[in-house]
Amino acid sequence: MKKVFIFPPNSLILADLVERFGHKPLMINNAIGDRVRDLEIDTPPLNITDEDPKKGLKYAAIEVPSGVRGRMSLIGPLIDEAEAAIVMIHAPIGFGCVGCERTNELTKYLIRRKEMPVLNVEYPENDEDAKIVVKKIALFLESLENKIEG
């Protein structure tokens, strides 16, 4: 089982495909869920600790808008943890958008920079294209199982 980062990082469709093939999807929904249920966080509705802004600085410079740093404090560690990634290109906002193009650009840059298997697929425009995308994802995820660890 590999840890697979998905982009957009809140796409339930990609997460479901990753899980169906026996891998662990790394997605922002889980990170946010952990934050919401963490008893240590006592600042609702912000759900941040004093350390969170510092974590964001690891991935984005101080000059970057605070919203980007905040998102990266959650997304960055997921990319660090990832052993592979699936990136859906040109996905519409309803597919799983973070809502910030700067965060999206930085996320894709960090994925490219990390040495790991990455599958880039174009968002399908029709049923036939969707079948092809699912097949590509399936083959990619199956290939991860066949890679020798070490």
Coordinates of N, CA and C in Angstrom, one line a residue:
M1 N 0.8 -1.2 0.0 CA 0.0 0.0 0.0 C 0.9 1.2 0.0
K2 N 0.6 2.1 -0.9 CA 1.3 3.4 -1.0 C 0.5 4.6 -0.6
K3 N 1.1 5.6 -0.2 CA 0.4 6.8 0.2 C 0.4 7.7 -1.0
V4 N -0.8 8.0 -1.6 CA -0.9 8.7 -2.8 C -1.6 10.1 -2.6
F5 N -0.8 11.2 -2.9 CA -1.4 12.5 -2.8 C -2.3 12.7 -4.0
I6 N -3.4 13.3 -3.8 CA -4.3 13.6 -4.9 C -4.5 15.1 -5.1
F7 N -4.6 15.5 -6.4 CA -4.8 16.9 -6.7 C -5.9 17.0 -7.7
P8 N -7.0 17.7 -7.5 CA -7.2 18.6 -6.3 C -7.3 17.8 -5.0
P9 N -6.7 18.4 -4.0 CA -6.5 17.7 -2.7 C -7.8 17.4 -1.9
N10 N -9.0 17.8 -2.4 CA -10.2 17.5 -1.8 C -11.2 16.7 -2.7
S11 N -10.6 16.1 -3.7 CA -11.4 15.3 -4.7 C -11.8 14.0 -4.1
L12 N -13.1 13.8 -3.8 CA -13.6 12.6 -3.3 C -13.6 11.5 -4.3
I13 N -13.7 11.9 -5.6 CA -13.7 10.9 -6.7 C -12.3 10.3 -6.8
L14 N -11.2 11.1 -6.8 CA -9.9 10.5 -6.8 C -9.6 9.7 -5.6
A15 N -10.0 10.2 -4.4 CA -9.8 9.5 -3.1 C -10.4 8.1 -3.2
D16 N -11.6 8.0 -3.7 CA -12.3 6.8 -3.8 C -11.6 5.8 -4.7
L17 N -11.1 6.3 -5.9 CA -10.3 5.4 -6.8 C -9.1 4.9 -6.1
V18 N -8.4 5.8 -5.4 CA -7.1 5.4 -4.8 C -7.4 4.3 -3.7
E19 N -8.4 4.5 -2.9 CA -8.8 3.5 -1.9 C -9.2 2.2 -2.5
R20 N -10.0 2.2 -3.6 CA -10.4 1.0 -4.3 C -9.3 0.1 -4.8
F21 N -8.2 0.7 -5.0 CA -7.0 0.0 -5.5 C -6.0 -0.3 -4.4
G22 N -6.5 -0.1 -3.1 CA -5.7 -0.6 -2.0 C -4.6 0.4 -1.5
H23 N -4.7 1.6 -1.9 CA -3.7 2.6 -1.4 C -4.4 3.6 -0.5
K24 N -3.6 4.4 0.1 CA -4.1 5.4 1.1 C -4.1 6.8 0.4
P25 N -5.3 7.4 0.2 CA -5.3 8.7 -0.4 C -4.9 9.8 0.6
L26 N -4.0 10.7 0.2 CA -3.6 11.8 1.1 C -4.4 13.0 0.6
M27 N -5.3 13.5 1.4 CA -6.2 14.5 1.0 C -6.4 15.5 2.1
I28 N -6.7 16.7 1.7 CA -6.9 17.8 2.7 C -8.1 17.6 3.6
N29 N -9.1 16.9 3.1 CA -10.3 16.6 3.9 C -9.9 15.9 5.2
N30 N -9.0 14.9 5.1 CA -8.6 14.1 6.3 C -7.8 15.0 7.3
A31 N -6.9 15.9 6.7 CA -6.1 16.8 7.6 C -7.1 17.8 8.3
I32 N -8.0 18.3 7.6 CA -9.0 19.2 8.2 C -9.8 18.5 9.3
G33 N -10.3 17.3 8.9 CA -11.1 16.5 9.9 C -10.3 16.2 11.2
D34 N -9.0 15.9 11.0 CA -8.2 15.7 12.2 C -8.1 17.0 13.1
R35 N -8.0 18.1 12.4 CA -8.0 19.4 13.1 C -9.2 19.7 13.9
V36 N -10.3 19.4 13.2 CA -11.6 19.7 13.8 C -11.9 18.9 15.1
R37 N -11.4 17.6 15.0 CA -11.6 16.7 16.2 C -10.5 16.8 17.2
D38 N -9.5 17.6 17.0 CA -8.3 17.6 17.9 C -8.7 18.5 19.1
L39 N -8.7 17.8 20.3 CA -9.0 18.5 21.5 C -8.0 19.6 21.9
E40 N -6.8 19.5 21.3 CA -5.8 20.5 21.7 C -6.1 21.9 21.0
I41 N -6.9 21.9 20.0 CA -7.2 23.1 19.3 C -8.4 23.8 20.0
D42 N -8.2 24.9 20.6 CA -9.3 25.6 21.3 C -9.6 26.9 20.8
T43 N -9.5 27.1 19.5 CA -9.8 28.4 18.9 C -10.8 28.3 17.8
P44 N -11.9 27.6 18.0 CA -12.9 27.5 16.9 C -13.4 28.9 16.6
P45 N -13.7 29.3 15.4 CA -13.8 28.5 14.2 C -12.4 28.5 13.5
L46 N -11.4 29.1 14.0 CA -10.1 29.1 13.3 C -9.4 27.7 13.2
N47 N -9.5 27.0 14.3 CA -8.9 25.6 14.3 C -7.4 25.6 13.9
I48 N -6.7 26.6 14.5 CA -5.3 26.6 14.3 C -4.5 26.7 15.7
T49 N -3.3 26.3 15.6 CA -2.4 26.4 16.8 C -1.4 27.5 16.5
D50 N -0.6 27.8 17.5 CA 0.5 28.8 17.3 C 1.5 28.3 16.3
E51 N 1.6 27.0 16.2 CA 2.6 26.4 15.3 C 2.2 26.3 13.8
D52 N 0.9 26.4 13.5 CA 0.5 26.3 12.2 C 1.1 27.3 11.2
P53 N 1.1 28.6 11.6 CA 1.7 29.6 10.6 C 3.2 29.3 10.4
K54 N 3.9 28.7 11.3 CA 5.3 28.4 11.2 C 5.4 27.2 10.2
K55 N 4.5 26.3 10.3 CA 4.5 25.1 9.3 C 4.3 25.6 7.9
G56 N 3.4 26.6 7.7 CA 3.1 27.1 6.4 C 4.4 27.8 5.8
L57 N 5.2 28.4 6.7 CA 6.4 29.1 6.2 C 7.4 28.1 5.6
K58 N 7.3 26.9 5.9 CA 8.2 25.9 5.3 C 8.0 25.8 3.8
Y59 N 6.7 26.0 3.4 CA 6.3 25.8 2.0 C 6.1 27.1 1.2
A60 N 5.9 28.2 1.9 CA 5.6 29.5 1.2 C 6.3 30.6 2.0
A61 N 6.9 31.5 1.3 CA 7.6 32.6 1.9 C 6.7 33.6 2.6
I62 N 7.2 34.4 3.5 CA 6.5 35.3 4.3 C 5.7 36.3 3.5
E63 N 6.2 36.6 2.2 CA 5.5 37.6 1.4 C 4.2 37.0 0.7
V64 N 4.1 35.7 0.8 CA 2.9 35.0 0.2 C 1.7 35.3 1.1
P65 N 0.5 35.5 0.5 CA -0.6 35.8 1.3 C -0.9 34.7 2.4
S66 N -1.4 35.2 3.5 CA -1.5 34.3 4.6 C -2.5 33.1 4.3
G67 N -3.4 33.3 3.5 CA -4.3 32.2 3.1 C -3.6 31.0 2.4
V68 N -2.6 31.4 1.6 CA -1.8 30.4 0.9 C -0.9 29.6 1.9
R69 N -0.3 30.4 2.8 CA 0.5 29.8 3.9 C -0.4 28.8 4.7
G70 N -1.6 29.3 5.1 CA -2.5 28.5 5.9 C -2.8 27.2 5.2
R71 N -3.2 27.3 3.9 CA -3.5 26.1 3.2 C -2.3 25.1 3.0
M72 N -1.1 25.8 2.8 CA 0.1 25.0 2.6 C 0.5 24.3 3.9
S73 N 0.1 24.9 5.1 CA 0.4 24.2 6.4 C -0.3 22.8 6.5
L74 N -1.3 22.7 5.7 CA -2.1 21.4 5.7 C -1.6 20.5 4.5
I75 N -1.5 21.2 3.3 CA -1.2 20.4 2.1 C 0.3 20.0 2.0
G76 N 1.2 20.9 2.4 CA 2.6 20.6 2.4 C 3.0 19.3 3.1
P77 N 2.6 19.1 4.3 CA 3.0 17.8 5.0 C 2.4 16.6 4.3
L78 N 1.3 16.8 3.6 CA 0.7 15.6 2.8 C 1.6 15.3 1.7
I79 N 2.1 16.3 1.0 CA 3.1 16.1 -0.1 C 4.3 15.5 0.4
D80 N 4.8 15.9 1.5 CA 6.0 15.4 2.1 C 5.8 13.9 2.4
E81 N 4.7 13.5 2.9 CA 4.3 12.1 3.2 C 4.1 11.2 2.0
A82 N 3.8 11.8 0.9 CA 3.4 11.1 -0.3 C 4.5 10.2 -0.9
E83 N 4.1 9.1 -1.4 CA 5.0 8.2 -2.1 C 4.7 8.2 -3.6
A84 N 3.5 8.8 -4.0 CA 3.1 9.0 -5.4 C 2.0 10.0 -5.4
A85 N 1.7 10.5 -6.6 CA 0.6 11.5 -6.7 C -0.2 11.3 -8.0
I86 N -1.4 11.7 -7.9 CA -2.3 11.8 -9.1 C -2.8 13.3 -9.2
V87 N -2.5 13.9 -10.4 CA -2.9 15.3 -10.6 C -3.9 15.3 -11.7
M88 N -5.1 15.9 -11.4 CA -6.1 16.1 -12.4 C -6.0 17.5 -13.0
I89 N -5.7 17.6 -14.3 CA -5.4 18.9 -14.9 C -6.7 19.5 -15.5
H90 N -6.9 20.8 -15.3 CA -8.1 21.5 -15.8 C -9.4 21.0 -15.2
A91 N -9.4 20.6 -14.0 CA -10.6 20.1 -13.4 C -11.5 21.3 -13.0
P92 N -12.8 21.2 -13.2 CA -13.7 22.3 -12.9 C -13.8 22.5 -11.4
I93 N -14.2 23.7 -10.9 CA -14.3 24.0 -9.5 C -15.1 23.0 -8.7
G94 N -16.1 22.4 -9.3 CA -16.9 21.4 -8.6 C -16.3 20.1 -8.4
F95 N -15.1 19.8 -9.1 CA -14.4 18.5 -8.9 C -13.6 18.5 -7.7
G96 N -13.3 19.6 -7.1 CA -12.5 19.6 -5.9 C -11.5 20.7 -5.9
C97 N -11.9 21.9 -5.8 CA -11.1 23.0 -5.9 C -10.7 23.5 -4.5
V98 N -9.4 23.9 -4.4 CA -9.0 24.5 -3.1 C -9.5 26.0 -3.0
G99 N -9.7 26.6 -4.2 CA -10.3 27.9 -4.2 C -9.2 29.0 -4.3
C100 N -8.0 28.7 -4.5 CA -6.9 29.6 -4.6 C -5.9 29.2 -5.6
E101 N -5.8 29.9 -6.7 CA -4.9 29.5 -7.8 C -3.4 29.5 -7.3
R102 N -3.1 30.4 -6.5 CA -1.7 30.5 -6.0 C -1.3 29.2 -5.2
T103 N -2.3 28.8 -4.4 CA -2.1 27.5 -3.6 C -2.0 26.3 -4.6
N104 N -2.8 26.3 -5.6 CA -2.8 25.3 -6.6 C -1.5 25.2 -7.3
E105 N -1.0 26.4 -7.8 CA 0.3 26.4 -8.5 C 1.5 25.9 -7.6
L106 N 1.5 26.4 -6.3 CA 2.5 26.0 -5.4 C 2.4 24.5 -5.1
T107 N 1.2 24.0 -5.0 CA 1.1 22.5 -4.7 C 1.6 21.7 -5.9
K108 N 1.2 22.1 -7.1 CA 1.7 21.4 -8.3 C 3.2 21.5 -8.4
Y109 N 3.8 22.6 -8.1 CA 5.3 22.8 -8.1 C 5.9 21.8 -7.1
L110 N 5.4 21.8 -5.9 CA 6.0 20.9 -4.9 C 5.9 19.4 -5.3
I111 N 4.8 19.1 -5.9 CA 4.6 17.7 -6.4 C 5.7 17.4 -7.5
R112 N 5.9 18.3 -8.4 CA 6.9 18.1 -9.5 C 8.3 18.0 -8.9
R113 N 8.6 18.8 -7.9 CA 9.9 18.9 -7.3 C 10.3 17.6 -6.6
K114 N 9.3 16.9 -6.0 CA 9.5 15.7 -5.2 C 9.7 14.6 -6.2
E115 N 10.7 13.8 -5.9 CA 11.0 12.6 -6.7 C 10.1 11.5 -6.3
M116 N 9.0 11.3 -7.0 CA 8.0 10.2 -6.8 C 7.3 10.0 -8.1
P117 N 6.6 8.9 -8.2 CA 5.8 8.6 -9.4 C 4.6 9.6 -9.4
V118 N 4.3 10.2 -10.6 CA 3.2 11.2 -10.7 C 2.5 10.8 -12.0
L119 N 1.2 10.8 -11.8 CA 0.3 10.6 -13.0 C -0.5 11.9 -13.2
N120 N -0.3 12.5 -14.3 CA -1.0 13.7 -14.7 C -2.1 13.3 -15.7
V121 N -3.4 13.6 -15.4 CA -4.4 13.2 -16.3 C -5.3 14.5 -16.6
E122 N -5.8 14.6 -17.8 CA -6.6 15.7 -18.2 C -8.1 15.4 -17.7
Y123 N -8.7 16.4 -17.2 CA -10.1 16.2 -16.8 C -11.0 15.7 -18.0
P124 N -11.7 14.6 -17.9 CA -12.5 14.1 -19.0 C -13.7 15.0 -19.3
E125 N -14.0 15.1 -20.6 CA -15.1 16.0 -21.1 C -16.3 15.2 -21.5
N126 N -16.1 13.8 -21.6 CA -17.3 13.0 -21.9 C -17.1 11.6 -21.3
D127 N -18.1 10.7 -21.5 CA -18.0 9.4 -20.9 C -16.9 8.6 -21.4
E128 N -16.6 8.6 -22.6 CA -15.5 7.8 -23.2 C -14.1 8.3 -22.6
D129 N -13.9 9.6 -22.5 CA -12.7 10.1 -21.9 C -12.6 9.7 -20.4
A130 N -13.8 9.7 -19.7 CA -13.8 9.3 -18.3 C -13.3 7.9 -18.1
K131 N -13.8 7.0 -19.0 CA -13.3 5.6 -19.0 C -11.8 5.5 -19.2
I132 N -11.3 6.3 -20.1 CA -9.9 6.3 -20.3 C -9.1 6.7 -19.1
V133 N -9.6 7.8 -18.5 CA -8.9 8.4 -17.3 C -8.9 7.3 -16.2
V134 N -10.1 6.7 -15.9 CA -10.1 5.7 -14.9 C -9.2 4.6 -15.2
K135 N -9.1 4.1 -16.4 CA -8.1 3.1 -16.8 C -6.7 3.5 -16.6
K136 N -6.3 4.7 -16.9 CA -5.0 5.2 -16.7 C -4.7 5.2 -15.2
I137 N -5.6 5.7 -14.4 CA -5.4 5.7 -12.9 C -5.3 4.3 -12.4
A138 N -6.1 3.4 -12.9 CA -6.0 2.0 -12.4 C -4.6 1.4 -12.7
L139 N -4.2 1.6 -14.0 CA -2.8 1.1 -14.3 C -1.7 1.7 -13.5
F140 N -1.8 3.0 -13.3 CA -0.8 3.7 -12.4 C -0.8 3.2 -11.0
L141 N -2.0 3.0 -10.4 CA -2.0 2.5 -9.1 C -1.6 1.0 -9.0
E142 N -1.9 0.2 -10.0 CA -1.4 -1.1 -10.0 C 0.1 -1.2 -10.2
S143 N 0.6 -0.2 -11.0 CA 2.1 -0.2 -11.2 C 2.8 0.1 -9.9
L144 N 2.2 0.9 -9.0 CA 2.8 1.2 -7.7 C 3.0 0.0 -6.8
E145 N 2.1 -1.0 -7.0 CA 2.2 -2.2 -6.2 C 3.4 -3.0 -6.7
N146 N 3.7 -2.9 -8.0 CA 4.8 -3.7 -8.5 C 6.2 -3.1 -8.4
K147 N 6.3 -1.9 -7.9 CA 7.6 -1.3 -7.7 C 8.3 -1.9 -6.5
I148 N 9.5 -2.2 -6.7 CA 10.3 -2.8 -5.6 C 10.7 -1.8 -4.6
E149 N 10.4 -2.0 -3.3 CA 10.7 -1.1 -2.2 C 12.2 -1.2 -1.9
G150 N 12.7 0.0 -1.5 CA 14.1 -0.1 -1.1 C 14.8 1.1 -1.7

